[in-house]
Structure formats: C-alpha cells, structure tokens
Amino acid sequence: MIIINVIGISLIFLIIWWFWLYKPNTTVVTDKELLIVVKDGVYTPSVIEVQAGSPLTLKFNRKDASPCTETVLIPVLEISASLKLNDITSVPVPALAVGKYEFHCQMQMYRGVINVV
C-alpha cells in the first residue's frame, strides 16, 4: 500500500513539474531562419528570441505522426500552416514589434512562443 502511495505522489509531482514548473531554454535567433523539430509532444526549440523588426522563417520538421501536429498556428498573426510528415515546412513570419507571440498546434497541446525584444 505504501508503494502505491509513493508512486501516486511521485506522479503528482511529475505532472506539476511538467505543466507548471518546467521552463525550456530560450534559443536566440541570429539568422533569418530557424529549424523547429516537432517530436515527442514538444516543439524544439519552443522558446525563441528574435530582434524586433526582423522578418523570420520558421522551418518546421514534423517527425510526429499525431494528427495534432498537422497544423501550426500563430493566432495573433493569423498564420496557419499544414506541416508535412518527415519533411520541412517553411513558415514565413513578418517583422514583428516587441512582444510575445504564441504558436501552437490546433489542440494547443504543442506550444511555443516567439519573444521579440
């Protein structure tokens, strides 16, 4: 009985860490394009930092066959792109003003953010 309780409490802590405490590393974009791998439930990298006023091309390499990963959305910019499985899809992003721009799959399970500084 104690083992079941320990496992249950461990799973609760893992869920709390994964959804609320985990902070992915920020990737600073110095070029005009960035490769993002879509795999295992995450965008890698998922936190991107770019300079204001610089256009950017996000290149998504979809390696996850989940139907959720078929589309990437950047709602504030009204961008929607279909991602081909095991292929690279280029998504042009215009020059942006300072701020945070979220991108995600259609179910918002895969999530990322473009931080413009």
Short mmCIF file of N, CA and C in Angstrom, two decimals:
data_model
loop_
_atom_site.label_atom_id
_atom_site.label_comp_id
_atom_site.label_asym_id
_atom_site.label_seq_id
_atom_site.Cartn_x
_atom_site.Cartn_y
_atom_site.Cartn_z
N MET A 1 0.82 -1.20 0.00
CA MET A 1 0.00 0.00 0.00
C MET A 1 0.87 1.27 0.00
N ILE A 2 1.97 1.24 0.73
CA ILE A 2 2.85 2.40 0.79
C ILE A 2 3.47 2.65 -0.58
N ILE A 3 3.81 1.59 -1.28
CA ILE A 3 4.42 1.74 -2.61
C ILE A 3 3.46 2.45 -3.56
N ILE A 4 2.19 2.10 -3.52
CA ILE A 4 1.19 2.73 -4.38
C ILE A 4 1.07 4.21 -4.06
N ASN A 5 1.08 4.56 -2.78
CA ASN A 5 1.01 5.96 -2.38
C ASN A 5 2.24 6.74 -2.84
N VAL A 6 3.42 6.15 -2.71
CA VAL A 6 4.65 6.81 -3.14
C VAL A 6 4.63 7.02 -4.65
N ILE A 7 4.20 6.02 -5.40
CA ILE A 7 4.11 6.16 -6.85
C ILE A 7 3.11 7.25 -7.22
N GLY A 8 1.96 7.26 -6.56
CA GLY A 8 0.94 8.28 -6.84
C GLY A 8 1.42 9.69 -6.56
N ILE A 9 2.08 9.88 -5.43
CA ILE A 9 2.61 11.20 -5.07
C ILE A 9 3.72 11.61 -6.05
N SER A 10 4.56 10.66 -6.45
CA SER A 10 5.61 10.94 -7.42
C SER A 10 5.02 11.40 -8.75
N LEU A 11 3.96 10.74 -9.19
CA LEU A 11 3.31 11.13 -10.44
C LEU A 11 2.69 12.52 -10.33
N ILE A 12 2.13 12.85 -9.19
CA ILE A 12 1.57 14.19 -8.99
C ILE A 12 2.66 15.24 -9.11
N PHE A 13 3.81 15.01 -8.47
CA PHE A 13 4.92 15.95 -8.56
C PHE A 13 5.45 16.06 -9.98
N LEU A 14 5.51 14.95 -10.71
CA LEU A 14 5.96 14.97 -12.10
C LEU A 14 5.02 15.81 -12.96
N ILE A 15 3.74 15.65 -12.78
CA ILE A 15 2.75 16.43 -13.54
C ILE A 15 2.87 17.92 -13.21
N ILE A 16 3.01 18.25 -11.94
CA ILE A 16 3.17 19.67 -11.54
C ILE A 16 4.42 20.25 -12.18
N TRP A 17 5.53 19.50 -12.12
CA TRP A 17 6.77 19.99 -12.71
C TRP A 17 6.61 20.17 -14.21
N TRP A 18 6.06 19.21 -14.92
CA TRP A 18 5.96 19.26 -16.38
C TRP A 18 5.07 20.41 -16.86
N PHE A 19 3.94 20.61 -16.22
CA PHE A 19 2.99 21.60 -16.72
C PHE A 19 3.16 23.00 -16.14
N TRP A 20 3.75 23.15 -14.95
CA TRP A 20 3.80 24.47 -14.33
C TRP A 20 5.20 24.94 -13.97
N LEU A 21 6.11 24.05 -13.69
CA LEU A 21 7.43 24.47 -13.22
C LEU A 21 8.53 24.40 -14.26
N TYR A 22 8.38 23.55 -15.25
CA TYR A 22 9.41 23.36 -16.28
C TYR A 22 9.50 24.59 -17.18
N LYS A 23 10.69 25.14 -17.33
CA LYS A 23 10.93 26.29 -18.19
C LYS A 23 11.98 25.89 -19.23
N PRO A 24 11.57 25.77 -20.51
CA PRO A 24 12.54 25.38 -21.54
C PRO A 24 13.55 26.50 -21.79
N ASN A 25 14.69 26.11 -22.34
CA ASN A 25 15.74 27.07 -22.67
C ASN A 25 15.29 27.97 -23.82
N THR A 26 15.79 29.18 -23.84
CA THR A 26 15.48 30.13 -24.90
C THR A 26 16.55 30.03 -25.99
N THR A 27 16.10 29.98 -27.24
CA THR A 27 17.01 29.97 -28.38
C THR A 27 16.98 31.35 -29.01
N VAL A 28 18.14 31.99 -29.05
CA VAL A 28 18.25 33.32 -29.65
C VAL A 28 18.54 33.14 -31.14
N VAL A 29 17.70 33.75 -31.96
CA VAL A 29 17.85 33.64 -33.41
C VAL A 29 18.76 34.76 -33.91
N THR A 30 19.87 34.37 -34.49
CA THR A 30 20.79 35.36 -35.05
C THR A 30 20.75 35.34 -36.57
N ASP A 31 20.13 34.31 -37.13
CA ASP A 31 19.97 34.19 -38.57
C ASP A 31 18.53 34.56 -38.92
N LYS A 32 18.18 34.49 -40.17
CA LYS A 32 16.81 34.84 -40.57
C LYS A 32 15.91 33.61 -40.63
N GLU A 33 16.43 32.44 -40.24
CA GLU A 33 15.60 31.24 -40.22
C GLU A 33 16.01 30.34 -39.07
N LEU A 34 15.05 29.50 -38.66
CA LEU A 34 15.28 28.62 -37.52
C LEU A 34 14.55 27.31 -37.77
N LEU A 35 15.22 26.19 -37.52
CA LEU A 35 14.62 24.88 -37.65
C LEU A 35 13.99 24.48 -36.32
N ILE A 36 12.71 24.11 -36.37
CA ILE A 36 11.98 23.65 -35.19
C ILE A 36 11.54 22.22 -35.44
N VAL A 37 11.94 21.31 -34.57
CA VAL A 37 11.57 19.90 -34.70
C VAL A 37 10.30 19.66 -33.90
N VAL A 38 9.33 19.01 -34.54
CA VAL A 38 8.05 18.67 -33.90
C VAL A 38 8.10 17.18 -33.60
N LYS A 39 8.29 16.84 -32.31
CA LYS A 39 8.51 15.43 -31.96
C LYS A 39 8.27 15.23 -30.48
N ASP A 40 7.72 14.08 -30.14
CA ASP A 40 7.56 13.64 -28.75
C ASP A 40 6.80 14.64 -27.89
N GLY A 41 5.80 15.29 -28.44
CA GLY A 41 4.95 16.17 -27.66
C GLY A 41 5.44 17.59 -27.47
N VAL A 42 6.54 17.96 -28.13
CA VAL A 42 7.06 19.32 -27.96
C VAL A 42 7.61 19.87 -29.26
N TYR A 43 7.68 21.19 -29.32
CA TYR A 43 8.44 21.89 -30.34
C TYR A 43 9.84 22.10 -29.77
N THR A 44 10.87 21.80 -30.55
CA THR A 44 12.24 22.00 -30.09
C THR A 44 12.98 22.84 -31.10
N PRO A 45 13.37 24.06 -30.77
CA PRO A 45 13.12 24.77 -29.52
C PRO A 45 11.69 25.30 -29.46
N SER A 46 11.24 25.56 -28.26
CA SER A 46 9.87 26.07 -28.08
C SER A 46 9.84 27.53 -27.63
N VAL A 47 10.96 28.05 -27.18
CA VAL A 47 11.05 29.47 -26.80
C VAL A 47 12.13 30.11 -27.68
N ILE A 48 11.68 31.07 -28.49
CA ILE A 48 12.55 31.68 -29.49
C ILE A 48 12.63 33.18 -29.21
N GLU A 49 13.83 33.72 -29.27
CA GLU A 49 14.02 35.16 -29.07
C GLU A 49 14.56 35.77 -30.36
N VAL A 50 13.88 36.80 -30.86
CA VAL A 50 14.32 37.49 -32.08
C VAL A 50 14.32 38.99 -31.84
N GLN A 51 15.03 39.69 -32.70
CA GLN A 51 15.09 41.14 -32.62
C GLN A 51 13.86 41.74 -33.29
N ALA A 52 13.33 42.80 -32.74
CA ALA A 52 12.18 43.50 -33.33
C ALA A 52 12.54 44.00 -34.71
N GLY A 53 11.56 43.95 -35.60
CA GLY A 53 11.74 44.47 -36.94
C GLY A 53 12.45 43.55 -37.91
N SER A 54 12.77 42.33 -37.46
CA SER A 54 13.46 41.38 -38.34
C SER A 54 12.50 40.28 -38.80
N PRO A 55 12.30 40.14 -40.10
CA PRO A 55 11.47 39.03 -40.57
C PRO A 55 12.19 37.70 -40.29
N LEU A 56 11.45 36.63 -40.23
CA LEU A 56 11.98 35.35 -39.82
C LEU A 56 11.26 34.24 -40.58
N THR A 57 11.96 33.18 -40.89
CA THR A 57 11.33 31.99 -41.45
C THR A 57 11.50 30.85 -40.46
N LEU A 58 10.39 30.32 -39.98
CA LEU A 58 10.42 29.17 -39.10
C LEU A 58 10.29 27.93 -39.97
N LYS A 59 11.24 27.01 -39.85
CA LYS A 59 11.21 25.78 -40.64
C LYS A 59 10.86 24.64 -39.69
N PHE A 60 9.65 24.11 -39.86
CA PHE A 60 9.16 23.04 -39.00
C PHE A 60 9.45 21.68 -39.63
N ASN A 61 10.13 20.82 -38.88
CA ASN A 61 10.40 19.45 -39.31
C ASN A 61 9.52 18.54 -38.46
N ARG A 62 8.41 18.10 -39.03
CA ARG A 62 7.42 17.29 -38.31
C ARG A 62 7.82 15.83 -38.34
N LYS A 63 8.19 15.29 -37.16
CA LYS A 63 8.57 13.89 -37.03
C LYS A 63 7.55 13.09 -36.24
N ASP A 64 6.50 13.75 -35.81
CA ASP A 64 5.45 13.12 -35.00
C ASP A 64 4.21 12.93 -35.88
N ALA A 65 3.73 11.69 -35.98
CA ALA A 65 2.59 11.38 -36.84
C ALA A 65 1.24 11.71 -36.21
N SER A 66 1.24 12.20 -34.99
CA SER A 66 0.00 12.56 -34.31
C SER A 66 -0.79 13.57 -35.15
N PRO A 67 -2.11 13.38 -35.29
CA PRO A 67 -2.92 14.33 -36.05
C PRO A 67 -2.85 15.76 -35.51
N CYS A 68 -2.58 15.89 -34.23
CA CYS A 68 -2.50 17.22 -33.61
C CYS A 68 -1.37 18.04 -34.21
N THR A 69 -0.33 17.38 -34.68
CA THR A 69 0.85 18.09 -35.17
C THR A 69 0.75 18.49 -36.65
N GLU A 70 -0.36 18.21 -37.28
CA GLU A 70 -0.51 18.51 -38.70
C GLU A 70 -0.52 20.00 -39.00
N THR A 71 -0.93 20.80 -38.03
CA THR A 71 -1.08 22.23 -38.26
C THR A 71 -0.37 23.02 -37.17
N VAL A 72 0.29 24.09 -37.57
CA VAL A 72 0.84 25.04 -36.60
C VAL A 72 0.11 26.36 -36.81
N LEU A 73 -0.24 26.99 -35.71
CA LEU A 73 -0.98 28.25 -35.73
C LEU A 73 -0.21 29.33 -34.97
N ILE A 74 -0.22 30.54 -35.53
CA ILE A 74 0.24 31.72 -34.81
C ILE A 74 -0.96 32.67 -34.86
N PRO A 75 -1.88 32.53 -33.89
CA PRO A 75 -3.17 33.21 -33.97
C PRO A 75 -3.10 34.73 -34.11
N VAL A 76 -2.23 35.38 -33.35
CA VAL A 76 -2.15 36.84 -33.38
C VAL A 76 -1.78 37.35 -34.77
N LEU A 77 -1.00 36.57 -35.49
CA LEU A 77 -0.55 36.96 -36.83
C LEU A 77 -1.44 36.36 -37.92
N GLU A 78 -2.46 35.61 -37.51
CA GLU A 78 -3.36 34.93 -38.44
C GLU A 78 -2.60 34.03 -39.41
N ILE A 79 -1.62 33.30 -38.86
CA ILE A 79 -0.82 32.36 -39.65
C ILE A 79 -1.26 30.95 -39.30
N SER A 80 -1.50 30.15 -40.32
CA SER A 80 -1.83 28.74 -40.18
C SER A 80 -1.09 28.00 -41.27
N ALA A 81 -0.37 26.95 -40.90
CA ALA A 81 0.39 26.19 -41.89
C ALA A 81 0.21 24.70 -41.65
N SER A 82 0.04 23.95 -42.73
CA SER A 82 -0.02 22.49 -42.66
C SER A 82 1.39 21.95 -42.72
N LEU A 83 1.72 21.08 -41.79
CA LEU A 83 3.07 20.51 -41.72
C LEU A 83 3.07 19.11 -42.31
N LYS A 84 3.98 18.86 -43.22
CA LYS A 84 4.11 17.54 -43.84
C LYS A 84 4.94 16.64 -42.94
N LEU A 85 4.53 15.39 -42.83
CA LEU A 85 5.24 14.42 -42.00
C LEU A 85 6.61 14.11 -42.60
N ASN A 86 7.63 14.10 -41.76
CA ASN A 86 9.02 13.80 -42.14
C ASN A 86 9.52 14.71 -43.26
N ASP A 87 9.10 15.94 -43.22
CA ASP A 87 9.53 16.92 -44.21
C ASP A 87 9.61 18.29 -43.53
N ILE A 88 10.30 19.21 -44.18
CA ILE A 88 10.44 20.56 -43.62
C ILE A 88 9.45 21.49 -44.31
N THR A 89 8.69 22.22 -43.50
CA THR A 89 7.73 23.20 -44.00
C THR A 89 8.17 24.58 -43.53
N SER A 90 8.36 25.49 -44.48
CA SER A 90 8.78 26.85 -44.15
C SER A 90 7.55 27.72 -43.87
N VAL A 91 7.62 28.46 -42.77
CA VAL A 91 6.55 29.37 -42.39
C VAL A 91 7.15 30.76 -42.24
N PRO A 92 6.90 31.64 -43.21
CA PRO A 92 7.45 32.99 -43.09
C PRO A 92 6.70 33.81 -42.03
N VAL A 93 7.47 34.51 -41.22
CA VAL A 93 6.91 35.38 -40.18
C VAL A 93 7.39 36.79 -40.48
N PRO A 94 6.46 37.75 -40.58
CA PRO A 94 6.87 39.12 -40.90
C PRO A 94 7.66 39.76 -39.76
N ALA A 95 8.24 40.90 -40.03
CA ALA A 95 8.92 41.67 -38.97
C ALA A 95 7.90 41.98 -37.88
N LEU A 96 8.29 41.78 -36.64
CA LEU A 96 7.36 41.92 -35.51
C LEU A 96 7.77 43.05 -34.58
N ALA A 97 6.77 43.60 -33.92
CA ALA A 97 7.00 44.59 -32.86
C ALA A 97 7.36 43.85 -31.58
N VAL A 98 7.92 44.55 -30.62
CA VAL A 98 8.28 43.96 -29.33
C VAL A 98 7.04 43.33 -28.69
N GLY A 99 7.21 42.12 -28.18
CA GLY A 99 6.11 41.41 -27.52
C GLY A 99 6.30 39.91 -27.57
N LYS A 100 5.27 39.19 -27.13
CA LYS A 100 5.29 37.73 -27.13
C LYS A 100 4.22 37.24 -28.10
N TYR A 101 4.61 36.29 -28.94
CA TYR A 101 3.72 35.74 -29.94
C TYR A 101 3.71 34.22 -29.77
N GLU A 102 2.59 33.69 -29.33
CA GLU A 102 2.48 32.25 -29.10
C GLU A 102 2.18 31.52 -30.40
N PHE A 103 2.76 30.33 -30.52
CA PHE A 103 2.39 29.44 -31.61
C PHE A 103 2.07 28.08 -31.00
N HIS A 104 1.19 27.33 -31.65
CA HIS A 104 0.77 26.05 -31.11
C HIS A 104 0.11 25.20 -32.18
N CYS A 105 -0.14 23.93 -31.82
CA CYS A 105 -0.88 23.05 -32.71
C CYS A 105 -2.37 23.40 -32.57
N GLN A 106 -3.20 22.75 -33.38
CA GLN A 106 -4.62 23.09 -33.37
C GLN A 106 -5.32 22.75 -32.05
N MET A 107 -4.77 21.82 -31.28
CA MET A 107 -5.38 21.48 -29.98
C MET A 107 -4.67 22.17 -28.82
N GLN A 108 -3.65 22.95 -29.11
CA GLN A 108 -2.84 23.68 -28.13
C GLN A 108 -2.12 22.76 -27.15
N MET A 109 -1.80 21.56 -27.61
CA MET A 109 -1.01 20.64 -26.78
C MET A 109 0.48 20.89 -27.00
N TYR A 110 0.88 21.15 -28.23
CA TYR A 110 2.24 21.55 -28.56
C TYR A 110 2.23 23.07 -28.52
N ARG A 111 3.16 23.65 -27.76
CA ARG A 111 3.12 25.10 -27.58
C ARG A 111 4.53 25.69 -27.67
N GLY A 112 4.60 26.91 -28.15
CA GLY A 112 5.86 27.63 -28.20
C GLY A 112 5.58 29.12 -28.17
N VAL A 113 6.65 29.90 -28.05
CA VAL A 113 6.48 31.36 -28.01
C VAL A 113 7.67 32.01 -28.70
N ILE A 114 7.36 33.08 -29.44
CA ILE A 114 8.38 33.92 -30.04
C ILE A 114 8.46 35.18 -29.20
N ASN A 115 9.59 35.38 -28.53
CA ASN A 115 9.81 36.59 -27.74
C ASN A 115 10.55 37.59 -28.61
N VAL A 116 9.93 38.73 -28.85
CA VAL A 116 10.56 39.75 -29.69
C VAL A 116 11.06 40.86 -28.77
N VAL A 117 12.37 41.12 -28.86
CA VAL A 117 12.99 42.12 -27.99
C VAL A 117 13.56 43.27 -28.79
#
